[in-house]
mmCIF file of C-alpha atoms in Angstrom:
data_model
loop_
_atom_site.group_PDB
_atom_site.id
_atom_site.type_symbol
_atom_site.label_atom_id
_atom_site.label_comp_id
_atom_site.label_asym_id
_atom_site.label_seq_id
_atom_site.Cartn_x
_atom_site.Cartn_y
_atom_site.Cartn_z
ATOM 1 C CA UNK A 1 111.109 89.127 77.256
ATOM 2 C CA UNK A 2 108.514 89.490 74.092
ATOM 3 C CA UNK A 3 105.435 91.587 74.498
ATOM 4 C CA UNK A 4 103.149 89.879 71.872
ATOM 5 C CA UNK A 5 99.194 90.862 71.978
ATOM 6 C CA UNK A 6 96.457 89.627 70.625
ATOM 7 C CA UNK A 7 94.868 92.893 69.642
ATOM 8 C CA UNK A 8 97.059 95.251 67.556
ATOM 9 C CA UNK A 9 97.391 98.937 69.349
ATOM 10 C CA UNK A 10 96.828 101.385 66.844
ATOM 11 C CA UNK A 11 98.496 104.227 65.750
ATOM 12 C CA UNK A 12 97.283 107.803 66.985
ATOM 13 C CA UNK A 13 95.649 105.838 69.735
ATOM 14 C CA UNK A 14 95.911 106.958 73.282
ATOM 15 C CA UNK A 15 96.486 104.258 76.056
ATOM 16 C CA UNK A 16 96.926 103.255 79.379
ATOM 17 C CA UNK A 17 99.540 100.786 80.531
ATOM 18 C CA UNK A 18 100.459 99.786 83.393
ATOM 19 C CA UNK A 19 102.473 96.542 84.888
ATOM 20 C CA UNK A 20 103.885 95.275 87.780
ATOM 21 C CA UNK A 21 106.808 93.234 89.927
ATOM 22 C CA UNK A 22 106.880 89.812 89.345
ATOM 23 C CA UNK A 23 104.888 88.372 91.975
ATOM 24 C CA UNK A 24 104.299 92.147 93.229
ATOM 25 C CA UNK A 25 108.284 92.553 94.407
ATOM 26 C CA UNK A 26 109.554 95.829 94.413
ATOM 27 C CA UNK A 27 111.212 97.157 91.650
ATOM 28 C CA UNK A 28 112.440 100.551 92.269
ATOM 29 C CA UNK A 29 114.398 100.684 95.629
ATOM 30 C CA UNK A 30 116.610 103.384 95.189
ATOM 31 C CA UNK A 31 116.785 107.061 93.849
ATOM 32 C CA UNK A 32 119.610 105.588 91.494
ATOM 33 C CA UNK A 33 116.821 103.495 90.352
ATOM 34 C CA UNK A 34 113.981 105.806 89.427
ATOM 35 C CA UNK A 35 116.342 107.807 88.096
ATOM 36 C CA UNK A 36 118.174 105.007 85.741
ATOM 37 C CA UNK A 37 114.026 104.526 84.702
ATOM 38 C CA UNK A 38 113.556 107.987 84.267
ATOM 39 C CA UNK A 39 116.270 108.237 81.472
ATOM 40 C CA UNK A 40 115.257 104.773 80.386
ATOM 41 C CA UNK A 41 111.877 106.392 79.181
ATOM 42 C CA UNK A 42 113.016 109.107 77.554
ATOM 43 C CA UNK A 43 115.914 107.487 76.021
ATOM 44 C CA UNK A 44 113.721 104.746 73.942
ATOM 45 C CA UNK A 45 110.456 106.639 73.268
ATOM 46 C CA UNK A 46 113.132 107.208 70.425
ATOM 47 C CA UNK A 47 112.344 104.903 67.076
ATOM 48 C CA UNK A 48 116.158 104.591 66.186
ATOM 49 C CA UNK A 49 118.416 105.758 69.194
ATOM 50 C CA UNK A 50 121.918 104.711 67.405
ATOM 51 C CA UNK A 51 123.346 102.589 70.691
ATOM 52 C CA UNK A 52 122.223 101.104 73.870
ATOM 53 C CA UNK A 53 121.572 103.020 76.717
ATOM 54 C CA UNK A 54 124.465 101.604 78.618
ATOM 55 C CA UNK A 55 126.787 102.149 75.777
ATOM 56 C CA UNK A 56 125.458 106.239 75.759
ATOM 57 C CA UNK A 57 125.923 106.413 79.792
ATOM 58 C CA UNK A 58 129.311 105.941 78.808
ATOM 59 C CA UNK A 59 129.599 109.186 77.004
ATOM 60 C CA UNK A 60 131.089 112.060 78.077
ATOM 61 C CA UNK A 61 128.268 114.872 78.826
ATOM 62 C CA UNK A 62 128.681 117.047 75.350
ATOM 63 C CA UNK A 63 128.973 113.555 73.746
ATOM 64 C CA UNK A 64 125.602 112.403 75.252
ATOM 65 C CA UNK A 65 124.152 116.633 74.452
ATOM 66 C CA UNK A 66 125.200 116.382 70.997
ATOM 67 C CA UNK A 67 122.991 113.010 70.949
ATOM 68 C CA UNK A 68 119.915 113.749 72.494
ATOM 69 C CA UNK A 69 119.987 117.612 69.960
ATOM 70 C CA UNK A 70 119.935 114.922 66.939
ATOM 71 C CA UNK A 71 117.511 112.266 68.419
ATOM 72 C CA UNK A 72 114.771 114.987 69.226
ATOM 73 C CA UNK A 73 114.763 115.748 65.721
ATOM 74 C CA UNK A 74 113.992 112.009 64.468
ATOM 75 C CA UNK A 75 111.015 109.974 64.855
ATOM 76 C CA UNK A 76 109.689 108.671 68.538
ATOM 77 C CA UNK A 77 107.581 105.610 68.995
ATOM 78 C CA UNK A 78 105.352 107.003 71.245
ATOM 79 C CA UNK A 79 104.594 110.331 72.770
ATOM 80 C CA UNK A 80 104.457 109.810 76.689
ATOM 81 C CA UNK A 81 101.370 112.134 78.321
ATOM 82 C CA UNK A 82 101.702 111.006 81.821
ATOM 83 C CA UNK A 83 103.610 108.259 83.891
ATOM 84 C CA UNK A 84 104.125 107.459 87.060
ATOM 85 C CA UNK A 85 107.075 105.075 88.719
ATOM 86 C CA UNK A 86 105.407 103.198 91.405
ATOM 87 C CA UNK A 87 107.995 100.928 94.480
ATOM 88 C CA UNK A 88 106.407 97.829 91.863
ATOM 89 C CA UNK A 89 104.677 99.275 89.366
ATOM 90 C CA UNK A 90 104.476 102.153 86.885
ATOM 91 C CA UNK A 91 101.488 103.584 84.937
ATOM 92 C CA UNK A 92 102.123 105.056 81.542
ATOM 93 C CA UNK A 93 99.916 106.871 79.530
ATOM 94 C CA UNK A 94 101.152 107.151 75.549
ATOM 95 C CA UNK A 95 100.253 107.916 72.502
ATOM 96 C CA UNK A 96 101.224 105.711 69.896
ATOM 97 C CA UNK A 97 103.493 106.910 66.759
ATOM 98 C CA UNK A 98 104.299 104.266 65.123
ATOM 99 C CA UNK A 99 103.680 100.287 63.919
ATOM 100 C CA UNK A 100 103.953 98.491 67.493
ATOM 101 C CA UNK A 101 105.088 101.818 68.658
ATOM 102 C CA UNK A 102 103.696 101.345 72.416
ATOM 103 C CA UNK A 103 104.813 97.531 72.129
ATOM 104 C CA UNK A 104 107.854 98.090 71.261
ATOM 105 C CA UNK A 105 108.957 101.251 73.668
ATOM 106 C CA UNK A 106 107.777 99.223 76.645
ATOM 107 C CA UNK A 107 109.696 95.816 75.365
ATOM 108 C CA UNK A 108 112.653 98.064 75.174
ATOM 109 C CA UNK A 109 111.956 99.627 78.776
ATOM 110 C CA UNK A 110 111.163 97.155 80.611
ATOM 111 C CA UNK A 111 114.415 95.134 79.168
ATOM 112 C CA UNK A 112 116.725 97.560 79.632
ATOM 113 C CA UNK A 113 115.506 98.484 83.072
ATOM 114 C CA UNK A 114 115.729 94.986 84.315
ATOM 115 C CA UNK A 115 119.058 94.436 82.943
ATOM 116 C CA UNK A 116 120.212 97.704 85.157
ATOM 117 C CA UNK A 117 118.365 96.175 88.062
ATOM 118 C CA UNK A 118 119.467 92.903 88.181
ATOM 119 C CA UNK A 119 123.186 93.851 87.420
ATOM 120 C CA UNK A 120 122.881 96.365 90.612
ATOM 121 C CA UNK A 121 121.229 94.046 92.613
ATOM 122 C CA UNK A 122 122.744 90.730 91.865
ATOM 123 C CA UNK A 123 119.396 88.805 90.496
ATOM 124 C CA UNK A 124 118.525 87.035 87.184
ATOM 125 C CA UNK A 125 114.973 86.156 86.087
ATOM 126 C CA UNK A 126 111.825 88.377 84.556
ATOM 127 C CA UNK A 127 111.776 91.647 86.759
ATOM 128 C CA UNK A 128 108.228 93.042 85.570
ATOM 129 C CA UNK A 129 104.601 90.191 84.588
ATOM 130 C CA UNK A 130 104.491 89.420 81.229
ATOM 131 C CA UNK A 131 102.736 91.177 79.108
ATOM 132 C CA UNK A 132 101.534 94.474 79.621
ATOM 133 C CA UNK A 133 97.858 95.431 80.288
ATOM 134 C CA UNK A 134 96.597 98.053 78.456
ATOM 135 C CA UNK A 135 93.267 100.553 78.307
ATOM 136 C CA UNK A 136 91.973 102.081 74.940
ATOM 137 C CA UNK A 137 91.172 105.160 75.468
ATOM 138 C CA UNK A 138 88.056 105.953 73.770
ATOM 139 C CA UNK A 139 87.069 110.195 74.674
ATOM 140 C CA UNK A 140 88.861 113.393 76.205
ATOM 141 C CA UNK A 141 86.744 112.925 79.565
ATOM 142 C CA UNK A 142 88.542 109.727 80.088
ATOM 143 C CA UNK A 143 92.218 111.010 79.030
ATOM 144 C CA UNK A 144 92.444 113.801 81.724
ATOM 145 C CA UNK A 145 90.542 111.596 84.282
ATOM 146 C CA UNK A 146 93.234 109.084 83.671
ATOM 147 C CA UNK A 147 95.852 111.780 83.698
ATOM 148 C CA UNK A 148 94.398 112.081 87.161
ATOM 149 C CA UNK A 149 94.326 108.900 88.383
ATOM 150 C CA UNK A 150 98.408 108.442 87.169
ATOM 151 C CA UNK A 151 99.274 111.335 89.142
ATOM 152 C CA UNK A 152 97.291 110.473 91.950
ATOM 153 C CA UNK A 153 98.352 106.941 92.291
ATOM 154 C CA UNK A 154 101.440 107.656 94.929
ATOM 155 C CA UNK A 155 98.708 109.343 97.624
ATOM 156 C CA UNK A 156 96.148 106.650 96.691
ATOM 157 C CA UNK A 157 98.034 103.935 97.377
ATOM 158 C CA UNK A 158 99.285 105.496 100.495
ATOM 159 C CA UNK A 159 103.050 105.889 99.451
ATOM 160 C CA UNK A 160 103.409 109.354 99.922
ATOM 161 C CA UNK A 161 101.315 111.827 102.258
ATOM 162 C CA UNK A 162 98.821 114.271 100.235
ATOM 163 C CA UNK A 163 101.001 117.225 101.477
ATOM 164 C CA UNK A 164 103.995 115.363 99.784
ATOM 165 C CA UNK A 165 103.049 115.196 96.185
ATOM 166 C CA UNK A 166 103.756 118.004 94.704
ATOM 167 C CA UNK A 167 107.558 116.944 95.929
ATOM 168 C CA UNK A 168 107.002 113.506 94.227
ATOM 169 C CA UNK A 169 109.417 113.181 91.619
ATOM 170 C CA UNK A 170 108.943 110.072 89.496
ATOM 171 C CA UNK A 171 105.781 111.361 87.855
ATOM 172 C CA UNK A 172 105.012 113.537 85.472
ATOM 173 C CA UNK A 173 102.967 115.937 87.763
ATOM 174 C CA UNK A 174 105.705 118.481 87.864
ATOM 175 C CA UNK A 175 105.407 118.584 83.935
ATOM 176 C CA UNK A 176 102.022 119.777 84.294
ATOM 177 C CA UNK A 177 102.430 122.207 86.697
ATOM 178 C CA UNK A 178 105.406 123.816 85.139
ATOM 179 C CA UNK A 179 107.768 122.805 87.755
ATOM 180 C CA UNK A 180 109.579 119.644 85.170
ATOM 181 C CA UNK A 181 113.061 119.713 84.273
ATOM 182 C CA UNK A 182 112.048 116.972 80.833
ATOM 183 C CA UNK A 183 110.771 117.879 77.511
ATOM 184 C CA UNK A 184 109.572 114.193 76.984
ATOM 185 C CA UNK A 185 105.683 114.813 77.989
ATOM 186 C CA UNK A 186 103.518 115.449 75.917
ATOM 187 C CA UNK A 187 101.045 117.757 78.285
ATOM 188 C CA UNK A 188 98.812 119.270 75.569
ATOM 189 C CA UNK A 189 96.525 116.547 75.003
ATOM 190 C CA UNK A 190 94.654 116.860 78.700
ATOM 191 C CA UNK A 191 95.994 120.379 79.644
ATOM 192 C CA UNK A 192 94.214 121.730 76.149
ATOM 193 C CA UNK A 193 91.301 121.166 78.397
ATOM 194 C CA UNK A 194 92.033 123.597 81.483
ATOM 195 C CA UNK A 195 92.278 127.406 81.128
ATOM 196 C CA UNK A 196 95.712 127.190 83.208
ATOM 197 C CA UNK A 197 97.882 124.840 85.026
ATOM 198 C CA UNK A 198 96.458 125.605 88.462
ATOM 199 C CA UNK A 199 93.026 124.910 86.725
ATOM 200 C CA UNK A 200 94.697 121.288 86.382
ATOM 201 C CA UNK A 201 96.160 121.340 90.041
ATOM 202 C CA UNK A 202 92.960 121.947 91.487
ATOM 203 C CA UNK A 203 91.614 119.187 89.300
ATOM 204 C CA UNK A 204 93.740 116.339 90.791
ATOM 205 C CA UNK A 205 93.483 117.534 94.350
ATOM 206 C CA UNK A 206 89.726 118.264 94.387
ATOM 207 C CA UNK A 207 89.575 114.596 94.059
ATOM 208 C CA UNK A 208 92.043 112.279 96.404
ATOM 209 C CA UNK A 209 89.237 111.688 99.316
ATOM 210 C CA UNK A 210 87.514 109.949 96.097
ATOM 211 C CA UNK A 211 90.512 108.283 94.541
ATOM 212 C CA UNK A 212 91.836 106.984 97.819
ATOM 213 C CA UNK A 213 87.874 104.942 98.154
ATOM 214 C CA UNK A 214 88.321 104.137 95.006
ATOM 215 C CA UNK A 215 91.066 102.742 95.718
ATOM 216 C CA UNK A 216 90.552 101.263 98.444
ATOM 217 C CA UNK A 217 87.277 98.924 96.738
ATOM 218 C CA UNK A 218 88.989 98.099 93.802
ATOM 219 C CA UNK A 219 89.714 95.197 94.491
ATOM 220 C CA UNK A 220 85.764 94.717 94.824
ATOM 221 C CA UNK A 221 85.567 95.475 91.103
ATOM 222 C CA UNK A 222 88.688 95.154 89.187
ATOM 223 C CA UNK A 223 89.834 91.822 88.004
ATOM 224 C CA UNK A 224 93.190 91.739 89.238
#
């Protein structure tokens, strides 16, 4: 599937990117699928991975680590500022590093993951809706609020309970709070506005009730 945009996304710009499954169908059905999506995100943020992700997974652990070490010295299409994977959709907060970087990154992510999902589930055809939606981030305040919206999504969408948010493994929130194991999240643009990760945590949890109310009425104010 190609992703052709009428308005080019600009280098250095921050964008909220989101898309959902065709006909709102589930896109992540198991832990294995979520883990595959996380690996796909990490791998295809780089501008020139030398092999496909499927080929990469055939390598030994030592060979994988050597390739990843070399990739870390190369250019990235995007910086991943925040993300969440939900049962039938995803949200990314991205900074574009190279021309068409976001479009290429999202295309590679969705195409690679769709091939994996279709093979695993014996299905054919597109998994996600057509061209992804994007919102340009115009100010720092908008940036931090979008990060909160993304990190609260599992709760306000009633996928998990509020008390389980910190244990939700399919988002970048653990990276913001110091419990993440990945190095793929570019937290500085958001966390630079807070004195500590604990202050950001309070910022997240202080607005859960408000976020739930927005989710309940968003169909009244958003063209969906």
